[in-house]
Amino acid sequence: TNYATVQGSTPPTGTAVATGAHGMAGIVGDADIINLTVDGCSNYSNLSAGNYYIAGIIGYIKNSSTTTAATVNINDTHNYGQINGGMNVGGIIGVVMDTSSVSGNVVTITDCTNNNSISCIRFGGGIVGGITSSWQTIIDSCINNNAISASFSGTTETTVNLGGIAGYIEYGSGGSITNCSNSNTVQMTVNNATGTNVGGIVGRLAPNSGVTVEDCENTSQITGYKNIAKMIASHHGRSDWGAMIDRSEERRVGKECR
């Protein structure tokens, strides 16, 4: 069991390159925790790895406990380094993922920014690459200020999810994305993928996530293949879509959305 607080940490500038890395980040690579607080931290290093769970602050968050729920709080934390990886790549967090059946896990991300480019093959976001878990997700007052992109030229990829704030959120226990904004391009050039979702705020928001999106703004161009949107590219038939986001704010123009 690890009860950790990381506060006011700023690693030296530079570039870290790894081959086949899982859980690579500027502050914490792999966090298997019960309670974790990250407050007032910044990453200035460029990070590049060919595999999964790459981020400016925390690469991989999980809770292996079968009895105790986890609480993760990330506040006033910022990425200034270029982040390049394969799947689940984010400015602040790469991925939040279940490894046990315990319920009641909560991850809260507030007042965080991404200020450099994020590039990946499949899943990427300015704040979070992906959340594929039963964790409750709260993202508030976070900003992406730099380009998010996915490119791939090899074998066909099944799915690509890109978002200015989050690439995708699924299998969740509710939560919200509020007062967040994206001010730079979100672009996908993976034309051989069978399913793609590119959004200014979220790429894919699954119907079982229970997450609402309110008072968010995208002011930049969204470019992709198949599902693209100014705010949320794919909501997979949610009945409360109108309550989640005002669809009058969304405009599709061919394969570009401004």
mmCIF file of C-alpha atoms in Angstrom, residues 1 3 18 33 42 51 78-79 89 98 102-103 142 154 159 172 182 184 191 206 230 238 252:
data_model
loop_
_atom_site.group_PDB
_atom_site.id
_atom_site.type_symbol
_atom_site.label_atom_id
_atom_site.label_comp_id
_atom_site.label_asym_id
_atom_site.label_seq_id
_atom_site.Cartn_x
_atom_site.Cartn_y
_atom_site.Cartn_z
ATOM 1 C CA THR A 1 0.000 0.000 0.000
ATOM 2 C CA TYR A 3 0.033 6.660 0.429
ATOM 3 C CA ALA A 18 12.693 4.485 -24.392
ATOM 4 C CA ILE A 33 -1.902 3.357 -5.171
ATOM 5 C CA SER A 42 5.568 20.605 -13.722
ATOM 6 C CA ASN A 51 4.536 1.696 -26.435
ATOM 7 C CA HIS A 78 1.469 21.371 -15.829
ATOM 8 C CA ASN A 79 3.235 19.748 -18.751
ATOM 9 C CA VAL A 89 -0.684 9.241 -24.256
ATOM 10 C CA ASP A 98 -8.883 -1.059 -13.391
ATOM 11 C CA VAL A 102 -13.087 -2.723 -5.828
ATOM 12 C CA SER A 103 -15.570 0.140 -6.299
ATOM 13 C CA CYS A 142 -8.109 22.216 -17.273
ATOM 14 C CA GLY A 154 1.354 0.363 -40.825
ATOM 15 C CA THR A 159 -9.831 2.412 -33.115
ATOM 16 C CA GLY A 172 -16.866 4.672 -15.471
ATOM 17 C CA ASN A 182 -8.918 23.355 -25.929
ATOM 18 C CA ASN A 184 -5.076 24.097 -30.418
ATOM 19 C CA ASN A 191 -6.787 6.813 -42.593
ATOM 20 C CA ALA A 206 -18.928 5.795 -23.779
ATOM 21 C CA LYS A 230 -16.011 20.441 -32.069
ATOM 22 C CA ARG A 238 -26.561 8.504 -24.994
ATOM 23 C CA ARG A 252 -19.242 19.707 -38.964
#
